[in-house]
Tab-separated table of C-alpha atoms in Angstrom:
chain	number	residue	atom	x	y	z
A	239	UNK	CA	62.699	20.408	85.095
A	240	UNK	CA	63.755	23.212	87.436
A	241	UNK	CA	63.697	26.869	86.491
A	242	UNK	CA	67.493	26.897	86.109
A	243	UNK	CA	67.346	23.859	83.833
A	244	UNK	CA	64.667	25.426	81.638
A	245	UNK	CA	66.772	28.575	81.619
A	246	UNK	CA	69.339	26.851	79.382
A	247	UNK	CA	66.686	26.437	76.692
A	248	UNK	CA	65.646	30.052	77.153
A	249	UNK	CA	69.252	31.104	76.594
A	250	UNK	CA	69.628	29.246	73.293
A	251	UNK	CA	66.603	31.108	71.939
A	252	UNK	CA	68.725	34.251	72.054
A	253	UNK	CA	71.210	32.854	69.513
A	254	UNK	CA	70.341	34.665	66.247
A	255	UNK	CA	68.643	32.453	63.689
A	256	UNK	CA	68.909	29.248	65.743
A	257	UNK	CA	65.214	28.765	66.558
A	258	UNK	CA	64.072	29.062	62.950
A	259	UNK	CA	66.882	26.748	61.827
A	260	UNK	CA	65.899	24.034	64.304
A	261	UNK	CA	62.187	24.214	63.470
A	262	UNK	CA	62.726	24.241	59.711
A	263	UNK	CA	65.224	21.399	60.055
A	264	UNK	CA	62.718	19.267	61.965
A	265	UNK	CA	59.999	19.875	59.360
A	266	UNK	CA	62.384	19.128	56.487
A	267	UNK	CA	63.447	15.825	58.067
A	268	UNK	CA	59.905	14.632	58.717
A	269	UNK	CA	60.147	12.565	55.554
A	270	UNK	CA	63.025	10.554	57.010
A	271	UNK	CA	60.687	9.382	59.777
A	272	UNK	CA	58.019	8.357	57.270
A	273	UNK	CA	59.734	6.879	54.214
A	274	UNK	CA	61.483	3.749	55.616
A	275	UNK	CA	58.405	2.390	57.422
A	276	UNK	CA	56.044	3.445	54.613
A	277	UNK	CA	58.305	1.814	52.044
A	278	UNK	CA	58.524	-1.391	54.090
A	279	UNK	CA	54.728	-1.605	54.411
A	280	UNK	CA	54.184	-0.672	50.764
A	281	UNK	CA	56.538	-3.408	49.573
A	282	UNK	CA	54.891	-5.984	51.823
A	283	UNK	CA	51.739	-5.608	49.740
A	284	UNK	CA	51.154	-8.618	47.518
A	285	UNK	CA	51.264	-6.375	44.439
A	286	UNK	CA	54.827	-5.360	45.296
A	287	UNK	CA	56.904	-8.089	46.994
A	288	UNK	CA	54.808	-9.628	49.774
A	289	UNK	CA	57.807	-10.847	51.808
A	290	UNK	CA	59.863	-9.258	54.570
A	291	UNK	CA	63.151	-10.412	53.056
A	292	UNK	CA	62.456	-8.698	49.704
A	293	UNK	CA	60.961	-5.592	51.307
A	294	UNK	CA	63.929	-5.275	53.680
A	295	UNK	CA	66.298	-5.578	50.709
A	296	UNK	CA	64.719	-2.583	48.959
A	297	UNK	CA	64.672	-0.531	52.172
A	298	UNK	CA	68.308	-1.491	52.728
A	299	UNK	CA	69.293	-0.324	49.254
A	300	UNK	CA	67.503	2.965	49.913
A	301	UNK	CA	69.726	3.516	52.948
A	302	UNK	CA	72.950	2.101	51.495
A	303	UNK	CA	72.719	4.310	48.422
A	304	UNK	CA	72.437	7.304	50.718
A	305	UNK	CA	75.506	6.402	52.738
A	306	UNK	CA	77.512	5.805	49.550
A	307	UNK	CA	76.801	9.235	48.084
A	308	UNK	CA	76.312	11.468	51.132
A	309	UNK	CA	80.021	11.867	52.091
A	310	UNK	CA	80.700	13.249	48.611
A	311	UNK	CA	77.761	15.627	49.020
A	312	UNK	CA	79.064	16.627	52.455
A	313	UNK	CA	82.474	17.493	51.038
A	314	UNK	CA	80.804	19.566	48.316
A	315	UNK	CA	78.858	21.410	51.021
A	316	UNK	CA	82.131	22.152	52.856
A	317	UNK	CA	83.656	23.549	49.665
A	318	UNK	CA	80.680	25.308	48.034
A	319	UNK	CA	78.485	26.105	51.004
A	320	UNK	CA	75.448	24.026	52.025
A	321	UNK	CA	72.599	26.082	50.504
A	322	UNK	CA	73.068	25.264	46.776
A	323	UNK	CA	73.751	21.604	47.546
A	324	UNK	CA	70.575	21.335	49.637
A	325	UNK	CA	68.410	22.915	46.929
A	326	UNK	CA	69.606	20.638	44.135
A	327	UNK	CA	69.251	17.505	46.274
A	328	UNK	CA	65.703	18.460	47.334
A	329	UNK	CA	64.424	18.499	43.755
A	330	UNK	CA	66.192	15.256	42.828
A	331	UNK	CA	64.915	13.436	45.924
A	332	UNK	CA	61.276	14.379	45.347
A	333	UNK	CA	61.513	13.166	41.764
A	334	UNK	CA	63.072	9.852	42.818
A	335	UNK	CA	60.394	9.230	45.466
A	336	UNK	CA	57.658	9.780	42.905
A	337	UNK	CA	59.283	7.193	40.661
A	338	UNK	CA	59.561	4.770	43.578
A	339	UNK	CA	55.843	4.994	44.353
A	340	UNK	CA	54.950	4.380	40.709
A	341	UNK	CA	57.271	1.371	40.505
A	342	UNK	CA	56.086	-0.260	43.748
A	343	UNK	CA	52.385	0.506	43.394
A	344	UNK	CA	52.402	-0.644	39.776
A	345	UNK	CA	53.701	-4.119	40.586
A	346	UNK	CA	57.015	-3.620	38.772
A	347	UNK	CA	59.865	-6.105	38.885
A	348	UNK	CA	61.883	-6.230	42.091
A	349	UNK	CA	64.976	-5.005	40.239
A	350	UNK	CA	63.198	-1.790	39.161
A	351	UNK	CA	61.806	-1.234	42.648
A	352	UNK	CA	65.290	-1.648	44.126
A	353	UNK	CA	66.800	0.719	41.553
A	354	UNK	CA	64.283	3.479	42.280
A	355	UNK	CA	64.696	2.940	46.030
A	356	UNK	CA	68.460	3.375	45.634
A	357	UNK	CA	67.949	6.557	43.599
A	358	UNK	CA	65.685	7.991	46.306
A	359	UNK	CA	68.229	7.209	49.007
A	360	UNK	CA	71.159	8.629	47.038
A	361	UNK	CA	69.421	11.968	46.493
A	362	UNK	CA	68.260	12.587	50.073
A	363	UNK	CA	69.380	16.139	51.029
A	364	UNK	CA	72.212	16.378	53.618
A	365	UNK	CA	69.906	18.073	56.103
A	366	UNK	CA	71.194	16.611	59.351
A	367	UNK	CA	74.903	17.313	58.633
A	368	UNK	CA	74.080	20.837	57.461
A	369	UNK	CA	71.960	21.655	60.517
A	370	UNK	CA	74.440	20.150	62.981
A	371	UNK	CA	77.360	21.873	61.298
A	372	UNK	CA	75.506	25.175	61.585
A	373	UNK	CA	74.821	24.475	65.283
A	374	UNK	CA	78.526	23.843	65.841
A	375	UNK	CA	79.451	27.161	64.230
A	376	UNK	CA	76.776	29.081	66.111
A	377	UNK	CA	78.225	27.776	69.396
A	378	UNK	CA	81.934	28.246	68.735
A	379	UNK	CA	83.824	29.730	71.707
A	380	UNK	CA	84.306	32.984	69.801
A	381	UNK	CA	80.528	33.516	69.643
A	382	UNK	CA	80.151	33.591	73.438
A	383	UNK	CA	77.690	30.668	73.284
A	384	UNK	CA	80.230	27.850	73.517
A	385	UNK	CA	78.881	26.705	76.881
A	386	UNK	CA	75.475	26.070	75.332
A	387	UNK	CA	76.613	23.680	72.596
A	388	UNK	CA	75.403	20.587	74.443
A	389	UNK	CA	71.974	22.114	75.019
A	390	UNK	CA	71.706	23.285	71.390
A	391	UNK	CA	72.586	19.830	70.056
A	392	UNK	CA	70.232	18.212	72.559
A	393	UNK	CA	67.415	20.467	71.345
A	394	UNK	CA	68.106	19.543	67.727
A	395	UNK	CA	68.337	15.844	68.590
A	396	UNK	CA	65.067	15.971	70.544
A	397	UNK	CA	63.276	17.729	67.692
A	398	UNK	CA	64.691	15.167	65.291
A	399	UNK	CA	63.424	12.390	67.544
A	400	UNK	CA	59.932	13.888	67.402
A	401	UNK	CA	60.216	13.272	63.658
A	402	UNK	CA	60.298	9.561	64.509
A	403	UNK	CA	57.229	10.004	66.686
A	404	UNK	CA	55.127	11.897	64.166
A	405	UNK	CA	56.438	10.084	61.079
A	406	UNK	CA	55.409	6.524	62.066
A	407	UNK	CA	52.094	7.800	63.400
A	408	UNK	CA	51.384	9.461	60.047
A	409	UNK	CA	52.272	6.233	58.279
A	410	UNK	CA	49.947	4.327	60.594
A	411	UNK	CA	47.181	6.848	59.898
A	412	UNK	CA	47.771	6.447	56.186
A	413	UNK	CA	47.370	2.700	56.603
A	414	UNK	CA	43.905	3.333	58.049
A	415	UNK	CA	42.541	6.127	55.856
A	416	UNK	CA	44.665	5.705	52.723
A	417	UNK	CA	47.754	3.653	51.784
A	418	UNK	CA	51.491	3.615	52.583
A	419	UNK	CA	51.990	5.094	49.110
A	420	UNK	CA	50.180	8.210	50.315
A	421	UNK	CA	52.702	8.539	53.153
A	422	UNK	CA	55.614	8.356	50.707
A	423	UNK	CA	53.916	10.955	48.509
A	424	UNK	CA	53.559	13.216	51.547
A	425	UNK	CA	57.265	12.772	52.308
A	426	UNK	CA	58.021	13.705	48.707
A	427	UNK	CA	56.258	16.999	49.347
A	428	UNK	CA	57.402	17.936	52.845
A	429	UNK	CA	61.098	17.123	52.368
A	430	UNK	CA	61.768	19.584	49.500
A	431	UNK	CA	59.572	22.270	51.074
A	432	UNK	CA	61.404	22.062	54.399
A	433	UNK	CA	64.779	21.809	52.687
A	434	UNK	CA	64.143	25.041	50.794
A	435	UNK	CA	63.262	26.742	54.087
A	436	UNK	CA	66.529	25.531	55.656
A	437	UNK	CA	68.675	26.409	52.644
A	438	UNK	CA	67.221	29.896	52.285
A	439	UNK	CA	67.373	30.735	56.005
A	440	UNK	CA	69.764	33.392	57.235
A	441	UNK	CA	71.974	30.952	59.164
A	442	UNK	CA	72.542	28.608	56.229
A	443	UNK	CA	73.013	31.370	53.658
A	444	UNK	CA	75.624	32.943	55.927
A	445	UNK	CA	77.710	29.759	55.922
A	446	UNK	CA	80.586	30.074	53.493
A	447	UNK	CA	83.765	28.049	53.023
A	448	UNK	CA	86.562	29.399	55.192
A	449	UNK	CA	89.641	30.313	53.119
A	450	UNK	CA	91.886	29.894	56.157
A	451	UNK	CA	91.054	26.202	56.384
A	452	UNK	CA	92.967	23.645	54.364
A	453	UNK	CA	90.718	21.934	51.803
A	454	UNK	CA	89.818	18.370	52.688
A	455	UNK	CA	91.267	15.739	50.346
A	456	UNK	CA	91.613	11.970	50.351
A	457	UNK	CA	90.005	10.221	53.288
A	458	UNK	CA	89.272	13.482	55.096
A	459	UNK	CA	88.012	12.886	58.661
A	460	UNK	CA	88.471	9.135	58.237
A	461	UNK	CA	92.183	9.778	58.807
A	462	UNK	CA	91.429	10.562	62.454
A	463	UNK	CA	91.605	7.342	64.495
A	464	UNK	CA	89.280	8.571	67.219
A	465	UNK	CA	86.702	9.534	64.641
A	466	UNK	CA	86.810	6.201	62.807
A	467	UNK	CA	86.337	4.183	65.995
A	468	UNK	CA	83.502	6.494	67.053
A	469	UNK	CA	81.991	5.958	63.612
A	470	UNK	CA	82.091	2.192	64.136
A	471	UNK	CA	80.340	2.480	67.499
A	472	UNK	CA	77.690	4.743	66.002
A	473	UNK	CA	77.242	2.205	63.198
A	474	UNK	CA	76.641	-0.542	65.746
A	475	UNK	CA	73.979	1.626	67.348
A	476	UNK	CA	72.342	2.093	63.947
A	477	UNK	CA	72.415	-1.663	63.254
A	478	UNK	CA	70.639	-2.329	66.536
A	479	UNK	CA	67.978	0.231	65.731
A	480	UNK	CA	67.549	-1.269	62.257
A	481	UNK	CA	66.907	-4.700	63.704
A	482	UNK	CA	64.291	-3.296	66.088
A	483	UNK	CA	62.658	-1.279	63.294
A	484	UNK	CA	61.982	-4.532	61.419
A	485	UNK	CA	61.222	-6.672	64.471
A	486	UNK	CA	58.519	-4.302	65.750
A	487	UNK	CA	56.404	-4.352	62.528
A	488	UNK	CA	56.840	-8.134	62.417
A	489	UNK	CA	55.667	-8.338	66.034
A	490	UNK	CA	52.685	-6.145	65.122
A	491	UNK	CA	51.830	-8.507	62.257
A	492	UNK	CA	51.879	-11.473	64.650
A	493	UNK	CA	49.549	-9.625	67.006
A	494	UNK	CA	47.201	-7.915	64.521
A	495	UNK	CA	47.453	-9.908	61.298
A	496	UNK	CA	47.977	-8.119	58.011
A	497	UNK	CA	46.287	-4.940	59.299
A	498	UNK	CA	49.347	-4.104	61.386
A	499	UNK	CA	50.301	-0.601	60.217
A	500	UNK	CA	48.517	1.207	63.067
A	501	UNK	CA	50.069	-0.938	65.840
A	502	UNK	CA	53.559	-0.794	64.279
A	503	UNK	CA	53.323	2.980	63.905
A	504	UNK	CA	52.134	3.384	67.502
A	505	UNK	CA	54.922	1.219	68.954
A	506	UNK	CA	57.662	2.943	66.974
A	507	UNK	CA	56.079	6.292	67.784
A	508	UNK	CA	56.238	5.792	71.559
A	509	UNK	CA	59.858	4.668	71.147
A	510	UNK	CA	60.648	7.968	69.481
A	511	UNK	CA	58.619	9.899	72.071
A	512	UNK	CA	60.639	8.392	74.894
A	513	UNK	CA	63.829	9.324	73.091
A	514	UNK	CA	62.704	12.906	72.485
A	515	UNK	CA	61.781	13.433	76.138
A	516	UNK	CA	65.059	11.912	77.255
A	517	UNK	CA	66.923	14.260	74.936
A	518	UNK	CA	65.168	17.318	76.335
A	519	UNK	CA	66.006	16.213	79.876
A	520	UNK	CA	69.643	15.673	78.983
A	521	UNK	CA	69.887	19.118	77.369
A	522	UNK	CA	68.534	20.767	80.502
A	523	UNK	CA	70.903	18.875	82.819
A	524	UNK	CA	74.034	17.906	80.846
A	525	UNK	CA	76.474	15.908	83.038
A	526	UNK	CA	79.984	17.246	83.631
A	527	UNK	CA	81.793	13.931	83.139
A	528	UNK	CA	83.930	13.409	79.993
A	529	UNK	CA	81.893	12.820	76.854
A	530	UNK	CA	83.602	9.497	76.119
A	531	UNK	CA	82.591	8.181	79.546
A	532	UNK	CA	79.037	9.432	79.119
A	533	UNK	CA	78.780	7.666	75.768
A	534	UNK	CA	79.959	4.343	77.199
A	535	UNK	CA	77.311	4.381	79.928
A	536	UNK	CA	74.550	5.493	77.583
A	537	UNK	CA	75.344	2.813	75.001
A	538	UNK	CA	75.294	0.214	77.765
A	539	UNK	CA	71.827	1.375	78.795
A	540	UNK	CA	70.633	1.253	75.186
A	541	UNK	CA	71.933	-2.319	74.838
A	542	UNK	CA	70.027	-3.458	77.925
A	543	UNK	CA	66.847	-1.704	76.791
A	544	UNK	CA	66.917	-3.405	73.370
A	545	UNK	CA	67.625	-6.880	74.691
A	546	UNK	CA	64.819	-6.481	77.261
A	547	UNK	CA	62.272	-6.202	74.445
A	548	UNK	CA	62.694	-9.940	73.832
A	549	UNK	CA	60.913	-10.838	77.084
A	550	UNK	CA	57.962	-8.442	76.940
A	551	UNK	CA	54.701	-10.435	77.268
A	552	UNK	CA	52.363	-8.310	75.154
A	553	UNK	CA	51.921	-5.130	73.063
A	554	UNK	CA	51.280	-2.915	76.107
A	555	UNK	CA	54.403	-4.141	77.877
A	556	UNK	CA	56.435	-3.809	74.689
A	557	UNK	CA	55.211	-0.240	74.219
A	558	UNK	CA	56.129	0.639	77.802
A	559	UNK	CA	59.594	-0.902	77.395
A	560	UNK	CA	60.136	0.996	74.138
A	561	UNK	CA	59.103	4.281	75.754
A	562	UNK	CA	61.390	3.787	78.775
A	563	UNK	CA	64.309	2.483	76.734
A	564	UNK	CA	63.933	5.320	74.270
A	565	UNK	CA	64.828	7.744	77.051
A	566	UNK	CA	68.555	7.024	76.632
A	567	UNK	CA	68.626	7.131	72.813
A	568	UNK	CA	68.596	10.897	72.203
A	569	UNK	CA	71.189	11.531	74.952
A	570	UNK	CA	73.438	8.967	73.230
A	571	UNK	CA	73.004	10.761	69.915
A	572	UNK	CA	73.677	14.139	71.505
A	573	UNK	CA	76.893	12.931	73.120
A	574	UNK	CA	78.408	11.400	70.008
A	575	UNK	CA	77.434	14.451	67.929
A	576	UNK	CA	79.146	16.634	70.545
A	577	UNK	CA	82.234	14.421	70.305
A	578	UNK	CA	82.383	14.986	66.542
A	579	UNK	CA	82.363	18.750	67.061
A	580	UNK	CA	85.243	18.401	69.538
A	581	UNK	CA	87.597	16.017	67.734
A	582	UNK	CA	87.156	17.014	64.055
A	583	UNK	CA	88.805	20.141	62.567
A	584	UNK	CA	86.372	22.856	61.380
A	585	UNK	CA	87.394	22.600	57.719
A	586	UNK	CA	85.937	19.099	57.410
A	587	UNK	CA	83.068	19.386	59.871
A	588	UNK	CA	80.154	19.040	57.424
A	589	UNK	CA	81.740	15.987	55.833
A	590	UNK	CA	82.327	14.466	59.278
A	591	UNK	CA	78.705	15.076	60.240
A	592	UNK	CA	77.691	13.492	56.927
A	593	UNK	CA	79.630	10.345	57.811
A	594	UNK	CA	78.243	10.322	61.337
A	595	UNK	CA	74.701	10.616	59.943
A	596	UNK	CA	75.147	8.264	56.970
A	597	UNK	CA	76.936	5.316	58.548
A	598	UNK	CA	74.160	4.662	61.107
A	599	UNK	CA	71.651	4.729	58.255
A	600	UNK	CA	73.661	2.149	56.309
A	601	UNK	CA	74.148	0.055	59.437
A	602	UNK	CA	70.437	0.434	60.128
A	603	UNK	CA	69.785	-1.043	56.694
A	604	UNK	CA	72.148	-3.951	57.309
A	605	UNK	CA	70.638	-4.636	60.714
A	606	UNK	CA	67.168	-4.432	59.214
A	607	UNK	CA	68.057	-6.733	56.331
A	608	UNK	CA	69.492	-9.360	58.693
A	609	UNK	CA	66.502	-9.004	60.998
A	610	UNK	CA	64.226	-9.407	57.971
A	611	UNK	CA	65.602	-12.889	57.378
A	612	UNK	CA	65.465	-13.713	61.093
A	613	UNK	CA	61.831	-12.676	61.716
A	614	UNK	CA	60.584	-14.807	58.816
A	615	UNK	CA	61.473	-17.855	60.955
A	616	UNK	CA	59.550	-19.166	63.993
A	617	UNK	CA	60.543	-17.258	67.128
A	618	UNK	CA	62.550	-14.848	65.002
A	619	UNK	CA	61.197	-11.661	66.583
A	620	UNK	CA	62.663	-12.588	69.976
A	621	UNK	CA	66.059	-13.360	68.459
A	622	UNK	CA	66.014	-10.096	66.490
A	623	UNK	CA	65.649	-8.134	69.741
A	624	UNK	CA	68.467	-10.135	71.364
A	625	UNK	CA	70.675	-9.521	68.318
A	626	UNK	CA	70.030	-5.779	68.532
A	627	UNK	CA	71.039	-5.582	72.189
A	628	UNK	CA	74.182	-7.644	71.630
A	629	UNK	CA	75.431	-5.437	68.791
A	630	UNK	CA	75.071	-2.269	70.855
A	631	UNK	CA	76.695	-3.941	73.877
A	632	UNK	CA	79.862	-4.493	71.824
A	633	UNK	CA	79.900	-0.766	70.962
A	634	UNK	CA	79.484	0.130	74.643
A	635	UNK	CA	82.483	-1.994	75.627
A	636	UNK	CA	84.587	-0.455	72.858
A	637	UNK	CA	83.722	3.071	73.963
A	638	UNK	CA	84.436	2.236	77.610
A	639	UNK	CA	88.070	1.303	76.836
A	640	UNK	CA	89.945	3.742	79.136
A	641	UNK	CA	92.952	4.197	76.839
A	642	UNK	CA	91.069	3.661	73.578
A	643	UNK	CA	91.090	5.972	70.534
A	644	UNK	CA	87.856	7.765	71.476
A	645	UNK	CA	89.087	8.630	74.967
A	646	UNK	CA	92.476	9.761	73.617
A	647	UNK	CA	90.867	11.925	70.924
A	648	UNK	CA	88.583	13.551	73.490
A	649	UNK	CA	91.574	14.272	75.754
A	650	UNK	CA	93.554	15.813	72.865
A	651	UNK	CA	90.606	18.023	72.005
A	652	UNK	CA	90.378	19.215	75.607
A	653	UNK	CA	94.094	20.004	75.637
A	654	UNK	CA	93.697	21.978	72.421
A	655	UNK	CA	90.847	23.999	73.882
A	656	UNK	CA	92.886	24.701	77.004
A	657	UNK	CA	95.748	25.852	74.779
A	658	UNK	CA	93.514	28.327	72.973
A	659	UNK	CA	92.310	29.641	76.324
A	660	UNK	CA	95.927	30.092	77.379
A	661	UNK	CA	95.797	27.607	80.252
A	662	UNK	CA	97.907	24.861	78.668
A	663	UNK	CA	99.969	24.141	75.617
A	664	UNK	CA	100.468	21.076	73.454
A	665	UNK	CA	104.077	20.228	72.858
A	666	UNK	CA	104.193	21.969	69.491
A	667	UNK	CA	102.390	25.068	70.660
A	668	UNK	CA	100.039	24.681	67.658
A	669	UNK	CA	96.369	23.939	68.353
A	670	UNK	CA	96.324	21.699	65.284
A	671	UNK	CA	98.611	19.327	67.162
A	672	UNK	CA	95.511	18.113	68.966
A	673	UNK	CA	94.665	16.155	65.786
A	674	UNK	CA	96.884	13.290	64.611
A	675	UNK	CA	99.121	14.396	61.784
A	676	UNK	CA	98.631	18.116	62.491
A	677	UNK	CA	96.403	20.063	60.129
A	678	UNK	CA	93.973	18.146	57.872
A	679	UNK	CA	94.889	17.493	54.272
């Protein structure tokens, strides 16, 4: 990176409270990089389920329960402020994870394991929506830091990606020196501790509901056509990642036998490392092209990178392909997060970020569950990688539609910004006209 590129990261350090928020947010979310893989490996133990299909079902319920409840939690955070919601969820999540470990490690019935997994997923704190919503508010045009929003979101995305480097590696280490249950127990400790740090920080405590904004009711941000289509594309991305997250441990099992935790953790770790480095590069050199166009190209690159995993001849080649392909993941995440901040009204921003964080998790679970049935068959790992690339390719083509809802929503948002700067005016003269239906209800 050049000095001028690094200078953008030096500038965001001057935003009051941002650095501590990003660090605390990364620590708090470390559990999200550990729990899914640790749970999958724990449930593959003969004492638990012993089969990928059953283990993937429990992991899927963990994620689906989260996506079912998190939009409600996000709306509560918009109305009450994020701090109290984060604190309550942190305690509930730690308790649910402890119950999950006891159920799985004790050889309980699959129904009880699935129920505790769902409870753990439903109580996961809304950390990512809260942190991203705070980043959006810290970089509003009125703060004087509006030009740094892309770099701020890229920094948060890169730090979050490091979670998926460190998390799988810790799970792999636990598989060597302890058990996957120990990794889940560690997540049950670090998640509430980090969540308390985020909730009690100055930035989060300063966030209050804005009386001037109309309260969100009904479908909220789902009423915005551009947002719903974007949500579908993001879900496709999550489904592709879910398929890979199951295919890689299955590949590791084929290569290393039942002692596969270390290889699976290493492969997923280098995937996350590539993504984190790509995100940092993007934040230092953000392109000037429209966000919708950037997203289309990035999703296309992701699709190619996932499908290419099917033809890698060995673990070293697969690791190299994961590292290189990971370089376009964090930029993709940064771009679609930036799009949310542009096309969604401020009064429903936390809820929108909750949807944009939750739907990929649910889609990840669906993709993983389908891949779990595929990899149990001969040659299934190869087909799981092909499936992942195909799903993301469909999202790339949808985003690339020149007159599609995402492109139109991005253009309306740009017109609204120009109106507020006094350079242009929507037909009604009201900035809220940039959103379909005027102001949110």
